[in-house]
JSON list of C-alpha atoms in Angstrom, two decimals:
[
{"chain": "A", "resi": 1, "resn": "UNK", "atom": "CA", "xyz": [-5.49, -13.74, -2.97]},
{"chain": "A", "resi": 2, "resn": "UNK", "atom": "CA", "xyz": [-3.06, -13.59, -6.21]},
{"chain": "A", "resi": 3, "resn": "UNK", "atom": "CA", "xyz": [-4.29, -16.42, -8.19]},
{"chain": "A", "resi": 4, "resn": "UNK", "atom": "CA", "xyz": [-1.12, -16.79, -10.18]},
{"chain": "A", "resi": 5, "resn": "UNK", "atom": "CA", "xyz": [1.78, -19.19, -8.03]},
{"chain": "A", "resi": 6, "resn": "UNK", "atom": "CA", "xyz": [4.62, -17.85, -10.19]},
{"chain": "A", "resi": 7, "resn": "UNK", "atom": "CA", "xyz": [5.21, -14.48, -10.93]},
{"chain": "A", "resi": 8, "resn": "UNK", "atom": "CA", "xyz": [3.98, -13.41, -14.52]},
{"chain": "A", "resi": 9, "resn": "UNK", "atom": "CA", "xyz": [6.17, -10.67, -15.24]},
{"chain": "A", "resi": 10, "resn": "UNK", "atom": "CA", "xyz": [9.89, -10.81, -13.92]},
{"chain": "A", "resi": 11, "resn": "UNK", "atom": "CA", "xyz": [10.97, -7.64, -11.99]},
{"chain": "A", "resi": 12, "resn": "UNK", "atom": "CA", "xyz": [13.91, -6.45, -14.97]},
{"chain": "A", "resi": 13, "resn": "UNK", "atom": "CA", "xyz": [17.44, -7.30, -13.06]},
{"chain": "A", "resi": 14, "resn": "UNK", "atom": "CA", "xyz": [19.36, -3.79, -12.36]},
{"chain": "A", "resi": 15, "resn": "UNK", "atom": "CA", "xyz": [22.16, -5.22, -14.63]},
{"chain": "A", "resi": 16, "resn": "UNK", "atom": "CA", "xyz": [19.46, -4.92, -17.80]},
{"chain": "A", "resi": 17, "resn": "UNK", "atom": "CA", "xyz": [18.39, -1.59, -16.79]},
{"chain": "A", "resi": 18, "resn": "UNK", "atom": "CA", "xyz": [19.44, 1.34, -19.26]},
{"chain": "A", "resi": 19, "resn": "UNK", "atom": "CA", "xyz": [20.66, 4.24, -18.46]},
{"chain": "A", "resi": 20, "resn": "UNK", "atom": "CA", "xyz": [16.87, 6.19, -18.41]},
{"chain": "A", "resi": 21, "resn": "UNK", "atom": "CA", "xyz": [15.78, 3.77, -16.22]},
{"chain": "A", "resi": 22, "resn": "UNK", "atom": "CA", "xyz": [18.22, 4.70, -13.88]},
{"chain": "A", "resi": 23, "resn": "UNK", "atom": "CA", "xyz": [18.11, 8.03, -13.57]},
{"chain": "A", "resi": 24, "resn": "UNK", "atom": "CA", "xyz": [14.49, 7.24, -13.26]},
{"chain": "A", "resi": 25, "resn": "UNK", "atom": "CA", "xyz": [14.83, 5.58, -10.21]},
{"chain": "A", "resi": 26, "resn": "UNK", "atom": "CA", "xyz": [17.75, 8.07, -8.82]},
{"chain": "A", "resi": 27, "resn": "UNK", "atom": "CA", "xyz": [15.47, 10.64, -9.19]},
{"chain": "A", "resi": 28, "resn": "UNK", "atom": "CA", "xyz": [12.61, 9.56, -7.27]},
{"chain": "A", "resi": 29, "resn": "UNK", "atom": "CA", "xyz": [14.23, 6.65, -4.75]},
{"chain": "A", "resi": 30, "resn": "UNK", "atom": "CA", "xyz": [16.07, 8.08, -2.09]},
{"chain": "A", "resi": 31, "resn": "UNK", "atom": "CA", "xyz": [18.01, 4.48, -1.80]},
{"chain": "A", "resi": 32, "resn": "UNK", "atom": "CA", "xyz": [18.68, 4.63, -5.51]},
{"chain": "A", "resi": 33, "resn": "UNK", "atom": "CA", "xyz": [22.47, 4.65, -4.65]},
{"chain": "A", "resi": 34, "resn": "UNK", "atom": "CA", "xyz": [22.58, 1.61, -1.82]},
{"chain": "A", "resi": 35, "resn": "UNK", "atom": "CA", "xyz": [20.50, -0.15, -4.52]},
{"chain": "A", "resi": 36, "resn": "UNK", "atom": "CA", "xyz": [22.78, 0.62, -7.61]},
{"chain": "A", "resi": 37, "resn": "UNK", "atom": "CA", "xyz": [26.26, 0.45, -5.44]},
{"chain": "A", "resi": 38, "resn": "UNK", "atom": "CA", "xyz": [26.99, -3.37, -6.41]},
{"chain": "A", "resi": 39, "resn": "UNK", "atom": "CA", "xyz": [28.06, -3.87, -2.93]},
{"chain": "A", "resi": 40, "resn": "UNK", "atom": "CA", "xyz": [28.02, -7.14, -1.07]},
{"chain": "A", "resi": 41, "resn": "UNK", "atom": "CA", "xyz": [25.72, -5.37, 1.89]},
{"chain": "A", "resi": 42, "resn": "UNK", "atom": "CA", "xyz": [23.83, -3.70, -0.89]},
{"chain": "A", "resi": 43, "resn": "UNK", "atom": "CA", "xyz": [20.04, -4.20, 0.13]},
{"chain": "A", "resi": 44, "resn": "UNK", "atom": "CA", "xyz": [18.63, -6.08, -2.55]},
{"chain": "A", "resi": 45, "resn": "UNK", "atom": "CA", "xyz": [16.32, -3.78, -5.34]},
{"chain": "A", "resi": 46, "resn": "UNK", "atom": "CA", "xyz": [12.63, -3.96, -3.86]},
{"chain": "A", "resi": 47, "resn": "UNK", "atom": "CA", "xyz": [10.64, -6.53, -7.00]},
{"chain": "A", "resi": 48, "resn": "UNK", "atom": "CA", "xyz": [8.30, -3.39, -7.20]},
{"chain": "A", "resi": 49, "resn": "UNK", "atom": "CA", "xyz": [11.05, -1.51, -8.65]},
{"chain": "A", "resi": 50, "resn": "UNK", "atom": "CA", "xyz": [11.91, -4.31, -11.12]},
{"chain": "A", "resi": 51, "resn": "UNK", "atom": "CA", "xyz": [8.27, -4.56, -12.56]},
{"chain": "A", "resi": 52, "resn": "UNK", "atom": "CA", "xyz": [8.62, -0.37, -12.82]},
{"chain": "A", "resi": 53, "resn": "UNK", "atom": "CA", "xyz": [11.68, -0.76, -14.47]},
{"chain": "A", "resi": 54, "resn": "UNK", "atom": "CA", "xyz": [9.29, -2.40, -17.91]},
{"chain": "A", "resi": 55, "resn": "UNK", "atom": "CA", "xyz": [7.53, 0.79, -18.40]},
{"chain": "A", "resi": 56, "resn": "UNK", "atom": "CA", "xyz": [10.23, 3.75, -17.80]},
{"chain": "A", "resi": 57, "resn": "UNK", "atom": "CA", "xyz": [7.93, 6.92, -18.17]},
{"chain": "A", "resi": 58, "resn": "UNK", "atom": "CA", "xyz": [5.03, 5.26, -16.53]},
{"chain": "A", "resi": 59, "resn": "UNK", "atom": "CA", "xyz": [7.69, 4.57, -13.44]},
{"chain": "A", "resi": 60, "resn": "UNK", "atom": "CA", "xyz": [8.80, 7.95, -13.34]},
{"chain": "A", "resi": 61, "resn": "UNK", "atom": "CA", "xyz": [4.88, 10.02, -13.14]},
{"chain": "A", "resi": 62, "resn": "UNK", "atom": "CA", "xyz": [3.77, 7.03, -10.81]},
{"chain": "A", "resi": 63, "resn": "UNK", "atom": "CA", "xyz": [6.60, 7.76, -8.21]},
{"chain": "A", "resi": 64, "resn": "UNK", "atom": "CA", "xyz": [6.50, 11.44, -8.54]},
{"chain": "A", "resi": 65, "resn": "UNK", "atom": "CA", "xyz": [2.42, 11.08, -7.68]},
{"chain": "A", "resi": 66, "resn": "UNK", "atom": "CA", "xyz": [3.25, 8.24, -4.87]},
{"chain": "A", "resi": 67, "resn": "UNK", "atom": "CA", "xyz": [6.03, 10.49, -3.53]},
{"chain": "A", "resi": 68, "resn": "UNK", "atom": "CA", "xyz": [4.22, 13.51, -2.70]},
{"chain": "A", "resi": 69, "resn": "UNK", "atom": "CA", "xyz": [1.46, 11.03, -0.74]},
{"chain": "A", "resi": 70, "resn": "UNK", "atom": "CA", "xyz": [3.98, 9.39, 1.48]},
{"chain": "A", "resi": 71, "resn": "UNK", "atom": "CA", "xyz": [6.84, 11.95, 2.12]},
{"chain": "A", "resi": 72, "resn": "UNK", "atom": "CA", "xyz": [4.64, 15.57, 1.54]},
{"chain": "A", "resi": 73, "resn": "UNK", "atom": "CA", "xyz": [1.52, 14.12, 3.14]},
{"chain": "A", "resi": 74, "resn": "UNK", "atom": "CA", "xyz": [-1.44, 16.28, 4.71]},
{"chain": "A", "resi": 75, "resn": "UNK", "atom": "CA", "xyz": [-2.91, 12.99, 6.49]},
{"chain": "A", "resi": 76, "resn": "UNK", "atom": "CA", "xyz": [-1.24, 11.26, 9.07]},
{"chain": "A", "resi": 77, "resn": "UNK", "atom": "CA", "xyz": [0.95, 8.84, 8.18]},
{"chain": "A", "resi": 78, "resn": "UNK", "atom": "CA", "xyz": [-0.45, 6.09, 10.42]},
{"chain": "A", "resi": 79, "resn": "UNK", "atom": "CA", "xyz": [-4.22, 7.37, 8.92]},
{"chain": "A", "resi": 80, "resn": "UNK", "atom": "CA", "xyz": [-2.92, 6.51, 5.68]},
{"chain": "A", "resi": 81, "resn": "UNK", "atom": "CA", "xyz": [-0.90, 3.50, 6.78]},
{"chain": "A", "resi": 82, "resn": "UNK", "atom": "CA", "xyz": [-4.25, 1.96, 8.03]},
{"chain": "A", "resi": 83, "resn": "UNK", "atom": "CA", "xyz": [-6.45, 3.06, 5.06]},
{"chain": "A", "resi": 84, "resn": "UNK", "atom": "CA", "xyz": [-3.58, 0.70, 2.70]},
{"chain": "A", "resi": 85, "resn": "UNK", "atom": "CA", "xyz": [-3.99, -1.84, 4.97]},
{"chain": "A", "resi": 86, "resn": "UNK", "atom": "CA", "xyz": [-7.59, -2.61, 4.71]},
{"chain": "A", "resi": 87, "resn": "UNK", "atom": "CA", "xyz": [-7.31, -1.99, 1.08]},
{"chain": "A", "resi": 88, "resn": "UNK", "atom": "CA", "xyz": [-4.26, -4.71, 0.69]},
{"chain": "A", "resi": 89, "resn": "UNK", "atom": "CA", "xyz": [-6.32, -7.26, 2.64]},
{"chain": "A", "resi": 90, "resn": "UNK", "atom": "CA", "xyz": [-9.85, -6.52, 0.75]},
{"chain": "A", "resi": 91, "resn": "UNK", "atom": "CA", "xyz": [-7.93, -7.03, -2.06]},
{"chain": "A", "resi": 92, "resn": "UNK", "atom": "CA", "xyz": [-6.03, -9.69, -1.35]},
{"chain": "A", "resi": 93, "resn": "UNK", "atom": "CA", "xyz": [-2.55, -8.14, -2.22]},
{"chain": "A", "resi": 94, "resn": "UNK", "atom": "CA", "xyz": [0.01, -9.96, -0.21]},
{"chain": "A", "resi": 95, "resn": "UNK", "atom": "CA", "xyz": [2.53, -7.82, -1.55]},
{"chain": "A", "resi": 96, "resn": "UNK", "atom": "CA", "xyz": [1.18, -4.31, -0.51]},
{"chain": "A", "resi": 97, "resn": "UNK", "atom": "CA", "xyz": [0.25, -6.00, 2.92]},
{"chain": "A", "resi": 98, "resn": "UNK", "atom": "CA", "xyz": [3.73, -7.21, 3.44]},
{"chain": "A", "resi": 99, "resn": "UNK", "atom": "CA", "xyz": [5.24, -3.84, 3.07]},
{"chain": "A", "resi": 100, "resn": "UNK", "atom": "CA", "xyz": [2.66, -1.75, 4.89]},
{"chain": "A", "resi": 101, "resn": "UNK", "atom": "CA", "xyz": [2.47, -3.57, 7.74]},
{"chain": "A", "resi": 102, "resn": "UNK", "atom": "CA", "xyz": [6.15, -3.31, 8.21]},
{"chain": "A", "resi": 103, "resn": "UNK", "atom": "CA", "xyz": [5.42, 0.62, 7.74]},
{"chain": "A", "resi": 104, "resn": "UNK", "atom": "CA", "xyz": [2.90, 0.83, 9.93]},
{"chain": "A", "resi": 105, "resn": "UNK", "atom": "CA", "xyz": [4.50, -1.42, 13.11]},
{"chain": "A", "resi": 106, "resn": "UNK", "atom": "CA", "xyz": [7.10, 1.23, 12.86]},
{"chain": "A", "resi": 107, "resn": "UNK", "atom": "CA", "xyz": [4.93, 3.90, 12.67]},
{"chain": "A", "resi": 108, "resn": "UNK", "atom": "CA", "xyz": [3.05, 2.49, 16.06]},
{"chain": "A", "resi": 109, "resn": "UNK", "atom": "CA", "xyz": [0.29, 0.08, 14.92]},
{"chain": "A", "resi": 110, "resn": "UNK", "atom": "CA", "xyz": [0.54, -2.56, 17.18]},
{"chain": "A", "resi": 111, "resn": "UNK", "atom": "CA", "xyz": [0.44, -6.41, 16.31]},
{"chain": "A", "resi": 112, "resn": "UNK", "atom": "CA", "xyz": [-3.10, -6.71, 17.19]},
{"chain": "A", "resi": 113, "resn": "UNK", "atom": "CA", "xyz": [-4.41, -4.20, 15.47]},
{"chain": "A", "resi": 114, "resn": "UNK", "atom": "CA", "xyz": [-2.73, -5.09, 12.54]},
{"chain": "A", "resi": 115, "resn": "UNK", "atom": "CA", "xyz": [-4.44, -8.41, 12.75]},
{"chain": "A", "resi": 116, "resn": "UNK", "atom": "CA", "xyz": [-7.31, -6.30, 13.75]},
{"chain": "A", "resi": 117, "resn": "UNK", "atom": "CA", "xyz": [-7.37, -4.34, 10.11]},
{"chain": "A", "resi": 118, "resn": "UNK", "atom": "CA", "xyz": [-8.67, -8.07, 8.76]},
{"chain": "A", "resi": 119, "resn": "UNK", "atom": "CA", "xyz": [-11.88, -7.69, 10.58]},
{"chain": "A", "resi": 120, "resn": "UNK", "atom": "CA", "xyz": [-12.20, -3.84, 9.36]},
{"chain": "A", "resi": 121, "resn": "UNK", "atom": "CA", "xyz": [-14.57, -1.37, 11.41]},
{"chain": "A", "resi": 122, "resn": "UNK", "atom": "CA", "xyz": [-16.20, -4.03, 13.23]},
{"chain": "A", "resi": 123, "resn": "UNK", "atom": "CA", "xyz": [-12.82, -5.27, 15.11]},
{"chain": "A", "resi": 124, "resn": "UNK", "atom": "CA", "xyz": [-13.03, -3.77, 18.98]},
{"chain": "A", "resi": 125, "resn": "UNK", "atom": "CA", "xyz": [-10.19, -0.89, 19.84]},
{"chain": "A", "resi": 126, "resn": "UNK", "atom": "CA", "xyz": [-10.29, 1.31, 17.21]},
{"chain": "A", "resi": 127, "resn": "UNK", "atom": "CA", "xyz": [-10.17, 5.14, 18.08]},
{"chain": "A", "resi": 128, "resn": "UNK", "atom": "CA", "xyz": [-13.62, 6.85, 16.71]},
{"chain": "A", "resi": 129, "resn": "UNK", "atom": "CA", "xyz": [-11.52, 8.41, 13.76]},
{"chain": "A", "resi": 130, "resn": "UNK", "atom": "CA", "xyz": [-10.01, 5.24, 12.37]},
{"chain": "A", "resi": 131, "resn": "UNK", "atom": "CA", "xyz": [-13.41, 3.10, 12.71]},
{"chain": "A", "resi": 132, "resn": "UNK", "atom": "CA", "xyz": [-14.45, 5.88, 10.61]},
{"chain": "A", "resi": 133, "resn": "UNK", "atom": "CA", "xyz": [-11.23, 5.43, 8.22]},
{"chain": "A", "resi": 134, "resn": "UNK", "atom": "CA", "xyz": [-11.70, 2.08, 8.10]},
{"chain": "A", "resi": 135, "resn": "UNK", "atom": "CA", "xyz": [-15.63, 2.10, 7.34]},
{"chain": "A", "resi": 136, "resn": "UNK", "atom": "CA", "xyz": [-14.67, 5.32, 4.54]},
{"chain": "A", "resi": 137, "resn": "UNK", "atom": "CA", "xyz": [-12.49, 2.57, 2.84]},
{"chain": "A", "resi": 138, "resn": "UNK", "atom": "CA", "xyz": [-15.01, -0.36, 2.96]},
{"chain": "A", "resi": 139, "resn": "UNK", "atom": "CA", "xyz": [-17.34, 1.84, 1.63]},
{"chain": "A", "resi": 140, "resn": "UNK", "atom": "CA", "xyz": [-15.12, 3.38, -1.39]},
{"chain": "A", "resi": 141, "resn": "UNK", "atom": "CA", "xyz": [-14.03, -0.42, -2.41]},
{"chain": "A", "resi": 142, "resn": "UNK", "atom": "CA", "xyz": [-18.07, -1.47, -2.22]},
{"chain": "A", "resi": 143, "resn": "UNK", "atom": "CA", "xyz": [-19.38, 1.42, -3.57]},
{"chain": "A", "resi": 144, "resn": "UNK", "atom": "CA", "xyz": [-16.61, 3.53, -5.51]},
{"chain": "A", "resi": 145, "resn": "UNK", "atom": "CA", "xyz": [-18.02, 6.34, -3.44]},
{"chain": "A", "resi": 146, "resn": "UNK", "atom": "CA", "xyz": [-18.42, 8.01, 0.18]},
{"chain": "A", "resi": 147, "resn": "UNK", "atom": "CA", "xyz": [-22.05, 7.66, 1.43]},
{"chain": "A", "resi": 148, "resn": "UNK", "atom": "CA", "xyz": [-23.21, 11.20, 2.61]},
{"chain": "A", "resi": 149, "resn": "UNK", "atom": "CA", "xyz": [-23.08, 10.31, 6.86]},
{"chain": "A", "resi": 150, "resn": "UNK", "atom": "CA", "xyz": [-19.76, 8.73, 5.82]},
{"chain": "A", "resi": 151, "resn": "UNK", "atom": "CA", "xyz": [-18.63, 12.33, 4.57]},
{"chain": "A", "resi": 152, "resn": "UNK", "atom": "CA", "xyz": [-20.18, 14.80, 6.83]},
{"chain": "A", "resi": 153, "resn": "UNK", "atom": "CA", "xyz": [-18.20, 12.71, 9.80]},
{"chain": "A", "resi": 154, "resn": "UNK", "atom": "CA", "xyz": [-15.13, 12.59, 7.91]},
{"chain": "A", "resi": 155, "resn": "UNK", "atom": "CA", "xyz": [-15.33, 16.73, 7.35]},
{"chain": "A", "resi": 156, "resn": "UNK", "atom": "CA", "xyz": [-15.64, 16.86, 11.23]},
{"chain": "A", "resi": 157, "resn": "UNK", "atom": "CA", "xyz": [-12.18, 15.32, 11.59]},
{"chain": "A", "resi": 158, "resn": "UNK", "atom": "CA", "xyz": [-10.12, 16.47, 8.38]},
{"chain": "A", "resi": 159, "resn": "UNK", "atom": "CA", "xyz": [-9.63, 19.50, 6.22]},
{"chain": "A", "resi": 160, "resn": "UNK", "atom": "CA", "xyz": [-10.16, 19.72, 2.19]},
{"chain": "A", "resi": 161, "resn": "UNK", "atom": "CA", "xyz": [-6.77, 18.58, 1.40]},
{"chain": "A", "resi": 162, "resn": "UNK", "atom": "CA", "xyz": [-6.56, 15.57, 3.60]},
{"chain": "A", "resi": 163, "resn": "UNK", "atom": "CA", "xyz": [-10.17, 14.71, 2.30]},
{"chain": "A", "resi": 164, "resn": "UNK", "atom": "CA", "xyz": [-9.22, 15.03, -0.91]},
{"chain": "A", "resi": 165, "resn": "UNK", "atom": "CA", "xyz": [-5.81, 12.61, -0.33]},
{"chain": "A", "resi": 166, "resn": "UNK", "atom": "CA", "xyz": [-8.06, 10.10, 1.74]},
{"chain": "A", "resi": 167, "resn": "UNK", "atom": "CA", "xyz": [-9.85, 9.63, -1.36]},
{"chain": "A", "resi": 168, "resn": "UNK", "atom": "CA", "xyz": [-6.21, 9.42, -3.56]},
{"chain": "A", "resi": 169, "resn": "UNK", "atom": "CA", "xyz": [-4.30, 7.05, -1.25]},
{"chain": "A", "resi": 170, "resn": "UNK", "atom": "CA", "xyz": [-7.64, 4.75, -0.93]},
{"chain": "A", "resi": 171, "resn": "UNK", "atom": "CA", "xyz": [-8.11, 4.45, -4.73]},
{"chain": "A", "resi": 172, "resn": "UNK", "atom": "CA", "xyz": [-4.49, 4.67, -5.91]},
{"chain": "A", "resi": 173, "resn": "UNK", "atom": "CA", "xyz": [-3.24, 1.54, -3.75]},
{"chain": "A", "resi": 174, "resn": "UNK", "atom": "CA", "xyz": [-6.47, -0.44, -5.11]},
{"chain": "A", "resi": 175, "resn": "UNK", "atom": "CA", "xyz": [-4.72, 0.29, -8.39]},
{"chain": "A", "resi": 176, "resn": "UNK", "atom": "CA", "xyz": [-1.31, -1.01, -6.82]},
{"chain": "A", "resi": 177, "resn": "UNK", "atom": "CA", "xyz": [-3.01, -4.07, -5.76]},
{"chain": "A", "resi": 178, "resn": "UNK", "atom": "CA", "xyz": [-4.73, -4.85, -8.88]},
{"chain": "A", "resi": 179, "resn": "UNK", "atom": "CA", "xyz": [-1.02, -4.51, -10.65]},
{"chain": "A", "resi": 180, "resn": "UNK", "atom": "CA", "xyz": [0.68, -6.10, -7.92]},
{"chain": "A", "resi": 181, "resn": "UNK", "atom": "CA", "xyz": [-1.83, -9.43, -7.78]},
{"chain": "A", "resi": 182, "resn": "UNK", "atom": "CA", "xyz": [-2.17, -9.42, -11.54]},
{"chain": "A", "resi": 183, "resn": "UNK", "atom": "CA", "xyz": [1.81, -9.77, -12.15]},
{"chain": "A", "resi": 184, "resn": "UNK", "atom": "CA", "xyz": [2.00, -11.64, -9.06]},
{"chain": "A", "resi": 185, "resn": "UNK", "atom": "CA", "xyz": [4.29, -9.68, -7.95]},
{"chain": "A", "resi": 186, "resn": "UNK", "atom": "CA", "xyz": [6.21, -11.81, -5.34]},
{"chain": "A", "resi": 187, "resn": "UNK", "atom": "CA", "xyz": [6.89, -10.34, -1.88]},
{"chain": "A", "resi": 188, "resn": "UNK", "atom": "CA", "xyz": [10.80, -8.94, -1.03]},
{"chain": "A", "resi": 189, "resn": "UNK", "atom": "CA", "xyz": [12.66, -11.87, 0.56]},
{"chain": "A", "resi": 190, "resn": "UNK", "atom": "CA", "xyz": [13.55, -9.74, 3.56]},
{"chain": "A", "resi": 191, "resn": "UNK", "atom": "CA", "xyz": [9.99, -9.12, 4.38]},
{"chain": "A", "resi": 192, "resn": "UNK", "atom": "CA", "xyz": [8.87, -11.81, 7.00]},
{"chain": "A", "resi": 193, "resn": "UNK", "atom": "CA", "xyz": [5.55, -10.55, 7.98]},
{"chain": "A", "resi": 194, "resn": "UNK", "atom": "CA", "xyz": [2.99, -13.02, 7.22]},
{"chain": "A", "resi": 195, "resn": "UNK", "atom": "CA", "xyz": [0.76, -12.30, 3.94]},
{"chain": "A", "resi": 196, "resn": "UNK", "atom": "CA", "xyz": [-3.14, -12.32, 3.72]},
{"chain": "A", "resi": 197, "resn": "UNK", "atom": "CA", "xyz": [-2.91, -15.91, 1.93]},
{"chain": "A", "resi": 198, "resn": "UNK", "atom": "CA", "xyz": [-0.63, -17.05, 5.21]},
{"chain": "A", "resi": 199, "resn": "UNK", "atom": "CA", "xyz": [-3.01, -16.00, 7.77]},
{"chain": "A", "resi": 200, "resn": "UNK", "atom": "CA", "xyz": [-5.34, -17.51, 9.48]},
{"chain": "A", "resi": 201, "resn": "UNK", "atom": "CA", "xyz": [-9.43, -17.11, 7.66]},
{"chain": "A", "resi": 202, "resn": "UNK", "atom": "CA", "xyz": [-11.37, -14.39, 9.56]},
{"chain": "A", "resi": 203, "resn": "UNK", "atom": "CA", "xyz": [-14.41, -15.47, 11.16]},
{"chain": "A", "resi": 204, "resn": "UNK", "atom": "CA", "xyz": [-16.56, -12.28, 10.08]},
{"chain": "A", "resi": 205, "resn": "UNK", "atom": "CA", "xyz": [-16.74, -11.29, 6.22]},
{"chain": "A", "resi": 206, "resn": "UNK", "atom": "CA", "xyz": [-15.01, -8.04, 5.52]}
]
């Protein structure tokens, strides 16, 4: 879990943001104006934002590359959904698990299975192709690499390109998490789903 209790660096407030910074965000946020507005019912600015809004240009190329995996994507959403799951609760991130879970319940993952993702491959009731998601992720966050049966099963189910993104979307939300628990990045007040450090301890090691 994040070891820090308070967060150690401060999602920026939109009223310090300059100018580049927003037209960072309005060019890669489709909410940028609801956020910006100044509203009453404005929703409030998501703290992942805020800790972008330190490092302008790094922002900018990170959403660009983040975009194209979750609104051009060749996997399935709920494929992907899954695979950031059981990377946000091997790594403890109670920030990416708060937000993808609310993505993937409205994508269709049930309530038990999303308790289910703790227990990874093992857990009874997955479909053949995401016990072999889930086992492809384990494997990457153990090993930094795809054992050869791993691969040759995963080629039976997906083409090069959603290979090839499998591998992106499991390694670039380890590198979310590892930002995300090392700021301690504090989940969105309007998020209610309980987080990794809130749940109960799983009986079988992940």
């Amino acid at each position: 879990m994040t070891e820090a209790t308070a967060p150690r660096l401060v999602p920026l407030p939109v009223h310090e943001w300059d100018e580049r910074t927003i037209a960072m965000l309005c060019g890669h946020v489709g909410a940028a104006d609801r956020y910006l507005s100044g509203e009453p019912d404005a929703p409030r600015m998501p703290n992942i934002l805020g800790v972008f809004a330190h490092h302008t240009e790094l922002a900018s190329a990170w959403l660009a590359f983040n975009g194209l995996l979750l609104e051009r994507p060749a996997l399935d959403p709920l494929d992907r959904e899954l695979v950031i799951l059981r990377v946000a609760w091997r790594s403890g991130s109670d920030y990416e698990w708060s937000q993808h879970a609310r993505m993937a319940a409205g994508l269709g993952l049930d309530e038990h299975q999303i308790r289910a993702v703790r227990h990874g491959p093992a857990a009874p009731g997955w479909s053949p192709v995401q016990r072999l998601l889930l086992t492809t992720t384990d494997e990457l966050l153990e090993r930094h690499c795809v054992t050869d049966r791993t691969w040759t099963e995963l080629a039976h189910h997906f083409d090069e390109r959603q290979l090839i993104e499998l591998l992106f979307v499991a390694g670039s939300y380890l590198c979310l998490a590892m930002v995300f628990n090392s700021v301690a990045l504090q989940p969105d007040p309007e998020i209610d789903r309980p987080r990794p450090s809130e749940l109960p301890e799983m009986e079988e090691q992940p």
